[in-house]
CSV table of C-alpha atoms and ligand atoms in Angstrom, one decimal:
chain,number,residue,atom,x,y,z
A,1,MET,CA,10.1,-24.6,22.9
A,2,PRO,CA,10.0,-20.9,21.9
A,3,ILE,CA,7.7,-19.9,18.9
A,4,LYS,CA,9.7,-20.0,15.6
A,5,ILE,CA,8.9,-16.9,13.4
A,6,ALA,CA,10.2,-17.1,10.1
A,7,VAL,CA,11.4,-14.5,7.5
A,8,PRO,CA,11.4,-16.0,3.8
A,9,LYS,CA,13.0,-14.2,1.0
A,10,GLU,CA,10.5,-12.2,-1.1
A,11,THR,CA,10.0,-14.0,-4.5
A,12,ALA,CA,7.5,-11.6,-6.2
A,13,GLN,CA,9.1,-10.3,-9.4
A,14,GLY,CA,10.3,-6.8,-8.3
A,15,GLU,CA,9.8,-6.9,-4.6
A,16,ARG,CA,12.9,-5.3,-2.6
A,17,ARG,CA,11.0,-5.2,1.0
A,18,VAL,CA,11.2,-7.9,3.6
A,19,ALA,CA,8.8,-8.5,6.3
A,20,LEU,CA,11.3,-7.9,9.1
A,21,ASP,CA,14.3,-5.8,9.3
A,22,PRO,CA,17.2,-6.6,11.9
A,23,THR,CA,15.4,-3.9,14.7
A,24,VAL,CA,12.2,-5.8,14.8
A,25,ALA,CA,13.4,-9.2,14.7
A,26,ALA,CA,15.6,-8.1,17.4
A,27,ARG,CA,12.5,-7.0,19.3
A,28,PHE,CA,10.9,-10.4,18.6
A,29,THR,CA,13.9,-12.2,19.9
A,30,LYS,CA,13.3,-10.1,22.9
A,31,LEU,CA,9.6,-11.3,23.3
A,32,GLY,CA,10.9,-14.9,24.0
A,33,LEU,CA,10.9,-16.0,19.9
A,34,GLU,CA,13.2,-17.5,17.6
A,35,VAL,CA,13.6,-15.6,14.7
A,36,VAL,CA,15.1,-17.5,11.4
A,37,ILE,CA,15.5,-15.4,8.4
A,38,GLN,CA,16.4,-16.8,4.7
A,39,LYS,CA,19.7,-16.1,3.6
A,40,GLY,CA,19.6,-13.0,1.7
A,41,ALA,CA,16.4,-12.0,2.7
A,42,GLY,CA,16.8,-8.2,3.8
A,43,GLN,CA,19.2,-8.1,0.9
A,44,ASN,CA,17.7,-5.9,-1.3
A,45,ALA,CA,16.4,-3.6,1.7
A,46,GLN,CA,20.0,-3.2,2.5
A,47,PHE,CA,19.7,-5.4,5.5
A,48,PRO,CA,22.6,-8.0,5.0
A,49,ASP,CA,22.2,-11.3,7.0
A,50,ASP,CA,25.0,-10.4,9.6
A,51,ALA,CA,22.9,-7.2,10.7
A,52,TYR,CA,20.0,-9.6,11.8
A,53,ALA,CA,21.9,-10.4,15.3
A,54,ASP,CA,20.6,-13.2,17.2
A,55,THR,CA,19.1,-14.7,14.4
A,56,ARG,CA,19.8,-18.3,13.0
A,57,VAL,CA,20.4,-17.5,9.0
A,58,VAL,CA,18.5,-20.7,6.5
A,59,ASP,CA,19.8,-21.2,3.2
A,60,ASP,CA,16.6,-22.6,1.5
A,61,ALA,CA,13.1,-21.6,1.5
A,62,LYS,CA,11.4,-25.0,2.3
A,63,ALA,CA,13.9,-25.6,5.3
A,64,LEU,CA,13.0,-22.8,6.4
A,65,MET,CA,9.3,-22.9,6.1
A,66,SER,CA,8.8,-26.0,6.9
A,67,GLU,CA,10.1,-25.6,10.5
A,68,ALA,CA,8.0,-22.4,11.1
A,69,ASP,CA,5.6,-21.8,13.2
A,70,ILE,CA,4.8,-18.3,12.0
A,71,VAL,CA,6.0,-17.1,8.7
A,72,VAL,CA,6.1,-13.2,7.9
A,73,LYS,CA,5.7,-12.2,4.1
A,74,VAL,CA,5.1,-8.8,2.3
A,75,ALA,CA,3.8,-9.8,-0.8
A,76,PRO,CA,1.1,-12.9,-1.4
A,77,PRO,CA,2.3,-16.2,-1.0
A,78,THR,CA,2.1,-18.3,-4.1
A,79,GLN,CA,0.8,-21.9,-3.5
A,80,GLU,CA,4.1,-23.4,-3.7
A,81,GLU,CA,5.1,-21.5,-0.4
A,82,VAL,CA,2.1,-22.7,1.5
A,83,ASN,CA,2.9,-26.1,0.4
A,84,MET,CA,6.3,-25.7,2.2
A,85,MET,CA,4.8,-24.7,5.6
A,86,LYS,CA,3.9,-27.0,8.2
A,87,ASP,CA,0.2,-27.8,8.7
A,88,GLY,CA,-1.6,-25.7,11.4
A,89,ALA,CA,1.2,-22.8,11.3
A,90,THR,CA,0.6,-19.3,10.8
A,91,LEU,CA,1.1,-17.3,7.9
A,92,ILE,CA,1.2,-13.2,8.0
A,93,GLY,CA,1.1,-10.7,5.1
A,94,PHE,CA,-0.7,-9.2,2.4
A,95,PHE,CA,-3.0,-11.8,0.4
A,96,HIS,CA,-5.3,-9.5,-2.1
A,97,ALA,CA,-7.1,-13.0,-1.8
A,98,HIS,CA,-10.0,-12.2,-4.5
A,99,LYS,CA,-7.0,-12.4,-7.0
A,100,ASN,CA,-5.5,-15.5,-5.2
A,101,THR,CA,-8.1,-18.2,-4.4
A,102,ASP,CA,-6.1,-20.9,-5.0
A,103,VAL,CA,-3.6,-19.8,-2.3
A,104,VAL,CA,-6.9,-19.6,-0.1
A,105,LYS,CA,-7.9,-23.1,-1.0
A,106,ALA,CA,-4.4,-24.3,-0.3
A,107,MET,CA,-4.2,-22.8,3.0
A,108,GLN,CA,-7.7,-24.2,4.0
A,109,LYS,CA,-6.3,-27.7,3.3
A,110,LYS,CA,-3.3,-27.3,5.4
A,111,LYS,CA,-5.5,-25.6,7.8
A,112,ILE,CA,-3.2,-22.3,7.8
A,113,THR,CA,-4.2,-19.7,10.2
A,114,SER,CA,-3.6,-16.5,7.7
A,115,PHE,CA,-3.9,-12.9,8.7
A,116,ALA,CA,-4.2,-10.6,6.0
A,117,MET,CA,-2.7,-7.1,7.2
A,118,GLU,CA,-4.8,-5.4,4.5
A,119,LEU,CA,-8.0,-6.7,6.2
A,120,ILE,CA,-6.9,-5.1,9.7
A,121,PRO,CA,-9.8,-2.5,10.7
A,122,ARG,CA,-8.9,1.0,9.9
A,123,ILE,CA,-10.1,1.9,13.6
A,124,SER,CA,-7.9,4.3,15.8
A,125,ARG,CA,-6.9,1.0,17.9
A,126,ALA,CA,-5.2,-0.5,15.2
A,127,GLN,CA,-3.5,2.8,13.5
A,128,SER,CA,-0.2,1.4,14.3
A,129,MET,CA,-0.7,-1.8,12.9
A,130,ASP,CA,-2.1,-0.4,9.5
A,131,ALA,CA,0.3,-1.2,7.0
A,132,LEU,CA,-1.8,0.0,4.3
A,133,SER,CA,-1.3,3.2,5.5
A,134,SER,CA,2.3,2.8,6.4
A,135,GLN,CA,2.8,1.8,2.7
A,136,ALA,CA,0.7,4.0,0.8
A,137,ALA,CA,2.5,6.9,2.9
A,138,VAL,CA,6.1,5.7,1.2
A,139,ALA,CA,4.5,5.7,-2.2
A,140,GLY,CA,2.8,9.6,-2.1
A,141,TYR,CA,6.7,10.5,-0.9
A,142,LYS,CA,7.9,8.7,-3.8
A,143,ALA,CA,5.3,10.1,-6.4
A,144,ALA,CA,6.1,13.5,-5.6
A,145,ILE,CA,9.8,12.7,-6.0
A,146,MET,CA,9.1,10.8,-9.2
A,147,GLY,CA,7.0,13.8,-10.4
A,148,SER,CA,10.0,16.2,-10.2
A,149,ASP,CA,12.0,13.6,-11.7
A,150,LEU,CA,10.4,13.4,-14.9
A,151,SER,CA,9.5,17.1,-15.0
A,152,CYS,CA,11.4,19.2,-17.4
A,153,ARG,CA,11.1,22.1,-14.5
A,154,PHE,CA,12.2,22.8,-11.0
A,155,PHE,CA,10.0,22.6,-8.4
A,156,PRO,CA,11.0,25.2,-6.2
A,157,MET,CA,11.2,28.9,-7.2
A,158,LEU,CA,14.8,29.8,-8.0
A,159,THR,CA,16.5,33.2,-7.5
A,160,THR,CA,19.6,33.3,-9.5
A,161,ALA,CA,21.9,35.7,-11.5
A,162,ALA,CA,20.6,33.8,-14.8
A,163,GLY,CA,17.0,35.1,-13.7
A,164,THR,CA,14.3,34.1,-11.8
A,165,ILE,CA,12.4,30.9,-11.9
A,166,ARG,CA,9.1,30.5,-11.1
A,167,PRO,CA,8.1,27.5,-9.1
A,168,SER,CA,6.0,24.4,-10.5
A,169,LYS,CA,2.4,23.7,-9.8
A,170,VAL,CA,1.9,20.3,-8.5
A,171,LEU,CA,-1.9,19.3,-8.2
A,172,VAL,CA,-3.1,16.2,-6.2
A,173,ILE,CA,-6.5,14.5,-7.2
A,174,GLY,CA,-7.3,12.3,-4.2
A,175,ALA,CA,-6.4,13.5,-0.7
A,176,GLY,CA,-5.9,10.3,0.9
A,177,VAL,CA,-2.8,8.7,3.2
A,178,ALA,CA,-0.8,8.8,-0.2
A,179,GLY,CA,-2.3,12.0,-1.1
A,180,LEU,CA,-1.3,13.8,1.8
A,181,GLN,CA,2.0,12.8,1.6
A,182,ALA,CA,2.3,13.4,-2.0
A,183,ILE,CA,1.3,17.2,-1.0
A,184,ALA,CA,3.5,17.4,1.7
A,185,THR,CA,6.9,16.1,-0.1
A,186,ALA,CA,5.9,18.2,-2.9
A,187,ARG,CA,5.6,21.7,-0.8
A,188,ARG,CA,9.1,20.8,1.0
A,189,LEU,CA,10.5,20.8,-2.7
A,190,GLY,CA,9.1,23.9,-2.8
A,191,ALA,CA,6.3,23.6,-5.6
A,192,ILE,CA,3.0,25.3,-5.3
A,193,VAL,CA,0.5,22.8,-4.6
A,194,GLU,CA,-3.5,22.0,-5.0
A,195,ALA,CA,-4.9,19.2,-4.3
A,196,TYR,CA,-8.7,18.1,-4.5
A,197,ASP,CA,-10.8,14.8,-2.9
A,198,VAL,CA,-14.5,14.3,-3.2
A,199,ARG,CA,-14.3,13.7,0.8
A,200,SER,CA,-14.5,17.3,2.0
A,201,ALA,CA,-13.1,15.9,5.5
A,202,THR,CA,-9.7,16.1,3.4
A,203,LYS,CA,-10.3,20.2,3.1
A,204,GLU,CA,-8.8,21.0,6.5
A,205,GLN,CA,-5.8,18.2,6.0
A,206,VAL,CA,-4.8,19.9,3.2
A,207,GLU,CA,-4.6,23.4,4.3
A,208,SER,CA,-2.8,22.3,7.3
A,209,LEU,CA,0.1,21.0,4.7
A,210,GLY,CA,0.0,24.6,3.2
A,211,ALA,CA,-1.8,23.4,-0.5
A,212,LYS,CA,-5.0,25.0,-1.4
A,213,PHE,CA,-7.9,22.7,-1.6
A,214,LEU,CA,-10.2,22.9,-4.7
A,215,ASP,CA,-13.8,22.7,-4.1
A,216,LEU,CA,-15.4,22.0,-7.4
A,217,GLY,CA,-18.9,21.0,-5.5
A,218,VAL,CA,-18.8,17.3,-5.9
A,219,LYS,CA,-18.7,15.6,-2.6
A,220,ALA,CA,-19.1,12.1,-2.3
A,221,GLU,CA,-18.7,10.6,1.2
A,222,GLY,CA,-19.3,6.9,1.3
A,223,GLU,CA,-18.9,4.6,4.5
A,224,GLY,CA,-16.1,4.2,6.8
A,225,GLY,CA,-14.7,7.5,6.0
A,226,TYR,CA,-13.8,6.0,2.2
A,227,ALA,CA,-15.2,7.9,-1.0
A,228,ARG,CA,-18.6,6.3,-2.8
A,229,GLU,CA,-18.3,6.0,-6.5
A,230,LEU,CA,-19.6,9.0,-8.5
A,231,THR,CA,-23.0,9.3,-10.4
A,232,ASP,CA,-22.3,9.8,-14.1
A,233,GLU,CA,-23.7,13.4,-13.8
A,234,GLU,CA,-21.4,14.1,-11.1
A,235,LYS,CA,-18.7,12.7,-12.7
A,236,ALA,CA,-19.2,15.1,-15.8
A,237,LYS,CA,-19.3,17.9,-13.1
A,238,GLN,CA,-16.0,17.0,-11.8
A,239,GLN,CA,-14.3,16.5,-15.0
A,240,GLU,CA,-15.4,19.9,-16.2
A,241,ALA,CA,-14.2,21.6,-13.1
A,242,LEU,CA,-11.2,19.9,-12.9
A,243,ALA,CA,-10.1,20.7,-16.6
A,244,LYS,CA,-9.2,24.2,-16.2
A,245,PHE,CA,-6.7,23.3,-13.2
A,246,ILE,CA,-5.3,20.3,-14.9
A,247,SER,CA,-4.4,22.6,-18.0
A,248,GLN,CA,-2.6,25.0,-15.9
A,249,CYS,CA,-0.5,22.3,-13.6
A,250,ASP,CA,3.2,21.0,-14.6
A,251,VAL,CA,2.9,17.9,-12.5
A,252,LEU,CA,-0.5,15.6,-11.9
A,253,ILE,CA,-0.3,13.2,-9.2
A,254,THR,CA,-3.7,11.3,-9.0
A,255,THR,CA,-4.4,8.8,-6.0
A,256,ALA,CA,-7.7,8.5,-6.0
A,257,ALA,CA,-9.3,5.0,-5.3
A,258,ILE,CA,-12.7,3.4,-4.0
A,259,PRO,CA,-11.7,0.2,-1.8
A,260,GLY,CA,-13.1,-2.8,-4.0
A,261,ARG,CA,-13.7,-1.1,-6.9
A,262,PRO,CA,-11.1,-0.6,-10.2
A,263,SER,CA,-9.6,3.3,-9.9
A,264,PRO,CA,-12.3,5.8,-11.0
A,265,MET,CA,-11.2,7.3,-14.8
A,266,LEU,CA,-10.8,10.9,-13.7
A,267,ILE,CA,-8.6,12.2,-16.5
A,268,PRO,CA,-9.6,11.4,-20.2
A,269,GLN,CA,-7.4,11.7,-23.2
A,270,LYS,CA,-9.0,15.2,-24.0
A,271,MET,CA,-7.5,16.8,-20.7
A,272,VAL,CA,-4.3,15.1,-21.5
A,273,ASP,CA,-4.2,16.9,-24.6
A,274,GLY,CA,-5.1,20.3,-22.8
A,275,MET,CA,-1.6,20.0,-20.6
A,276,LYS,CA,1.1,22.0,-20.8
A,277,PRO,CA,4.3,21.0,-22.9
A,278,GLY,CA,6.5,18.6,-20.9
A,279,ALA,CA,3.4,18.3,-18.0
A,280,VAL,CA,3.7,14.7,-15.8
A,281,ILE,CA,1.2,12.7,-14.7
A,282,ILE,CA,2.0,10.1,-11.7
A,283,ASP,CA,-0.5,8.1,-11.6
A,284,LEU,CA,-0.5,6.0,-8.3
A,285,ALA,CA,-3.9,4.5,-9.2
A,286,ALA,CA,-2.2,2.2,-12.0
A,287,GLU,CA,-2.7,-0.5,-9.7
A,288,GLY,CA,-6.5,-0.6,-10.0
A,289,GLY,CA,-6.0,0.7,-13.5
A,290,GLY,CA,-5.2,4.1,-13.4
A,291,ASN,CA,-6.8,7.2,-12.9
A,292,CYS,CA,-6.1,8.4,-16.6
A,293,GLU,CA,-7.3,6.9,-19.4
A,294,LEU,CA,-4.0,6.7,-21.1
A,295,THR,CA,-2.1,5.4,-18.1
A,296,LYS,CA,-0.6,1.9,-19.0
A,297,PRO,CA,-0.1,0.3,-15.6
A,298,GLY,CA,3.8,-0.5,-14.8
A,299,LYS,CA,4.5,2.0,-18.0
A,300,THR,CA,5.7,5.4,-19.0
A,301,VAL,CA,4.2,6.7,-21.6
A,302,THR,CA,3.8,9.7,-23.8
A,303,LYS,CA,1.2,11.3,-25.4
A,304,GLY,CA,2.1,14.7,-27.2
A,305,ASN,CA,4.1,16.4,-24.9
A,306,VAL,CA,2.9,14.9,-21.6
A,307,THR,CA,4.8,11.8,-19.6
A,308,ILE,CA,2.3,9.5,-18.3
A,309,HIS,CA,4.0,7.3,-15.5
A,310,GLY,CA,2.0,4.4,-14.2
A,311,PRO,CA,4.3,3.0,-11.2
A,312,LEU,CA,3.0,-0.1,-9.9
A,313,ASN,CA,4.4,-1.6,-6.1
A,314,VAL,CA,6.0,2.0,-5.6
A,315,PRO,CA,6.6,1.1,-1.9
A,316,SER,CA,9.2,-1.1,-3.0
A,317,GLN,CA,11.2,1.5,-4.7
A,318,VAL,CA,11.9,2.6,-0.8
A,319,PRO,CA,12.7,-1.1,0.5
A,320,LEU,CA,14.6,0.0,3.3
A,321,HIS,CA,12.3,2.4,5.0
A,322,ALA,CA,9.4,0.8,3.7
A,323,SER,CA,10.2,-2.6,5.5
A,324,GLU,CA,11.3,-0.9,8.9
A,325,MET,CA,7.7,0.5,8.7
A,326,TYR,CA,5.7,-2.9,7.4
A,327,ALA,CA,7.7,-4.4,10.2
A,328,LYS,CA,6.8,-2.2,13.1
A,329,ASN,CA,3.3,-2.6,12.0
A,330,LEU,CA,3.7,-6.7,12.0
A,331,LEU,CA,5.1,-6.5,15.7
A,332,ASN,CA,2.0,-4.1,16.6
A,333,PHE,CA,-0.1,-6.6,15.1
A,334,LEU,CA,1.6,-9.6,16.4
A,335,SER,CA,3.0,-8.8,19.9
A,336,PRO,CA,-0.5,-8.4,21.8
A,337,MET,CA,-1.0,-12.1,20.5
A,338,LEU,CA,2.2,-13.3,22.1
A,339,ALA,CA,1.6,-13.5,25.8
A,340,ASP,CA,2.8,-16.9,27.8
A,341,GLY,CA,5.2,-17.6,24.8
A,342,LYS,CA,2.3,-19.0,22.8
A,343,LEU,CA,0.0,-17.4,20.3
A,344,ASN,CA,-3.5,-16.7,22.0
A,345,LEU,CA,-6.0,-15.7,19.2
A,346,ASP,CA,-9.0,-14.0,20.6
A,347,TRP,CA,-11.9,-14.2,18.5
A,348,ASN,CA,-13.7,-11.5,20.2
A,349,ASP,CA,-11.0,-8.9,19.3
A,350,GLU,CA,-12.1,-7.3,16.3
A,351,ILE,CA,-8.7,-6.5,15.0
A,352,ILE,CA,-8.2,-10.6,15.1
A,353,ALA,CA,-11.7,-11.4,14.0
A,354,LYS,CA,-11.6,-9.1,10.9
A,355,SER,CA,-8.0,-9.5,9.6
A,356,CYS,CA,-8.2,-13.4,9.8
A,357,LEU,CA,-8.4,-15.3,6.5
A,358,THR,CA,-8.0,-18.8,7.1
A,359,HIS,CA,-8.2,-20.8,10.3
A,360,ASP,CA,-8.5,-24.2,10.9
A,361,GLY,CA,-9.6,-25.4,7.5
A,362,GLU,CA,-12.1,-22.6,7.5
A,363,ILE,CA,-12.4,-19.4,5.3
A,364,LYS,CA,-13.2,-16.7,8.0
A,365,HIS,CA,-13.4,-14.0,5.8
A,366,ASP,CA,-16.7,-13.5,4.2
A,367,ALA,CA,-16.5,-12.0,1.0
A,368,THR,CA,-13.4,-14.7,-0.1
A,369,ARG,CA,-14.9,-17.4,1.6
A,370,SER,CA,-18.2,-16.3,-1.0
A,371,LEU,CA,-15.6,-16.3,-3.8
A,372,VAL,CA,-14.1,-19.4,-3.3
A,373,GLU,CA,-17.4,-21.6,-3.2
A,374,GLY,CA,-18.4,-19.5,-6.0
A,375,ASP,CA,-15.4,-20.9,-7.6
A,376,GLN,CA,-16.4,-24.5,-6.4
A,377,LYS,CA,-19.9,-24.5,-8.2
B,401,NAD,P1,-8.0,5.3,-0.6
B,401,NAD,O1,-6.6,4.9,-1.0
B,401,NAD,O2,-9.1,4.1,-1.0
B,401,NAD,O3,-8.2,6.4,-1.7
B,401,NAD,C1,-7.4,7.8,-1.8
B,401,NAD,C2,-8.5,8.7,-1.9
B,401,NAD,O4,-8.8,9.0,-3.3
B,401,NAD,C3,-9.3,9.0,-0.7
B,401,NAD,O5,-9.2,10.1,0.0
B,401,NAD,C4,-10.6,9.0,-1.8
B,401,NAD,O6,-11.4,10.3,-1.1
B,401,NAD,C5,-10.1,9.7,-3.0
B,401,NAD,N1,-11.2,9.6,-3.9
B,401,NAD,C6,-11.9,8.4,-4.4
B,401,NAD,N2,-12.7,9.0,-5.8
B,401,NAD,C7,-12.4,10.1,-5.8
B,401,NAD,C8,-12.6,10.7,-7.2
B,401,NAD,N3,-13.7,10.5,-8.0
B,401,NAD,N4,-12.0,12.1,-7.0
B,401,NAD,C9,-10.9,12.7,-6.2
B,401,NAD,N5,-11.1,11.7,-4.8
B,401,NAD,C10,-11.3,10.5,-5.3
B,401,NAD,O7,-8.1,6.0,0.8
B,401,NAD,P2,-6.9,5.7,2.1
B,401,NAD,O8,-5.8,6.6,1.9
B,401,NAD,O9,-6.7,4.5,2.1
B,401,NAD,O10,-7.9,6.6,3.0
B,401,NAD,C11,-8.9,7.1,3.0
B,401,NAD,C12,-9.6,6.8,4.5
B,401,NAD,O11,-9.1,6.2,5.7
B,401,NAD,C13,-9.7,8.6,5.1
B,401,NAD,O12,-10.9,9.0,5.6
B,401,NAD,C14,-8.2,8.2,5.9
B,401,NAD,O13,-8.8,9.3,7.0
B,401,NAD,C15,-9.1,6.7,6.6
B,401,NAD,N6,-7.8,6.0,7.5
B,401,NAD,C16,-8.4,5.8,8.8
B,401,NAD,C17,-7.4,5.0,9.6
B,401,NAD,C18,-7.4,4.5,11.1
B,401,NAD,O14,-8.1,5.5,11.4
B,401,NAD,N7,-7.2,3.8,10.8
B,401,NAD,C19,-6.1,4.9,8.7
B,401,NAD,C20,-6.0,5.1,7.4
B,401,NAD,C21,-7.0,5.7,6.9
């Protein structure tokens, strides 16, 4: 019997992505798996059911999930979804386990083997499986587009019979995966781009995209190539140095994040008050509370003449390409485990060991186990 891999329709509000696009679904079929999709699973990403060749379409989520050996999802599963699965099956997707401990407990009870895409270690070998990066790249691209859309100015310089228009100035704070893609996109649209990050390694990356790196004299390299939280003194120094650049930009894109912590607050209200009339802030850190004091996650607000946009789940706004990239990450993660027509879990492989959340009734991820055990006390 071939392994059955199931693709349910995403149920989270506003989620338009799907875990497998037709091309990657066909690759799994070629690997000897049976691919089963829920009716309309790819519809919101513009993949109609009939684009999935050689896959079976099942009407109902329960029927689909209960027969699957592997279920692949994008957004974190609900308890109901876990309860639809057969005992001992495998579930892969984003989990955000710290916010969804009841789901973890449900998976533990049903002996589900779960792999969290966000826990895949960010090592070179795992780059092609790194869904945090693929989806952050989508978000960074879209942030620049949103900025140009909400702005009352052109991004490029325009020389016309009606006069010459100066290009917009875009400032990007946080030059990680999303920030770099925002820089590249704003540059392609013709803006003058400046960027800042507390990790000095980003200087070269920013400059390679044709943007100017702002050296504000605050550096905060943390563990594993990430940033650490700034001290109060560093925060004050950073804000003082940033104020001038923020007051001159037309569009400010903020992406600063520290793993496992709320987004650092970098833009207080008084800095917004000092911005140009018609300036726009796109706060990509809204998911973690935002980098701007005035950000309202999921909303667009105005303060004086400044628009502050705090979008949530941005990758879902580019659902077709975001799904294609996510599906490739899943394929690259899963295919090495699928030798001889069955799922082989090599616990000595750090990618498998570190991304596993639950297996055979155990919580394998230390931080999640402590959290769930803390809940039970
Ligand atoms: P992230 O989303 O955690 O943070 C975004 C950016 O915000 C980071 O560049 C961070 O330095 C910056 N930041 C944090 N606090 C700040 C502050 N107070 N002011 C200004 N900027 C601040 O980061 P990310 O995009 O997920 O990735 C960050 C790191 O991970 C990079 O070093 C990247 O190269 C690395 N990475 C490695 C791999 C891999 O090797 N497989 C894959 C992806 C990313």
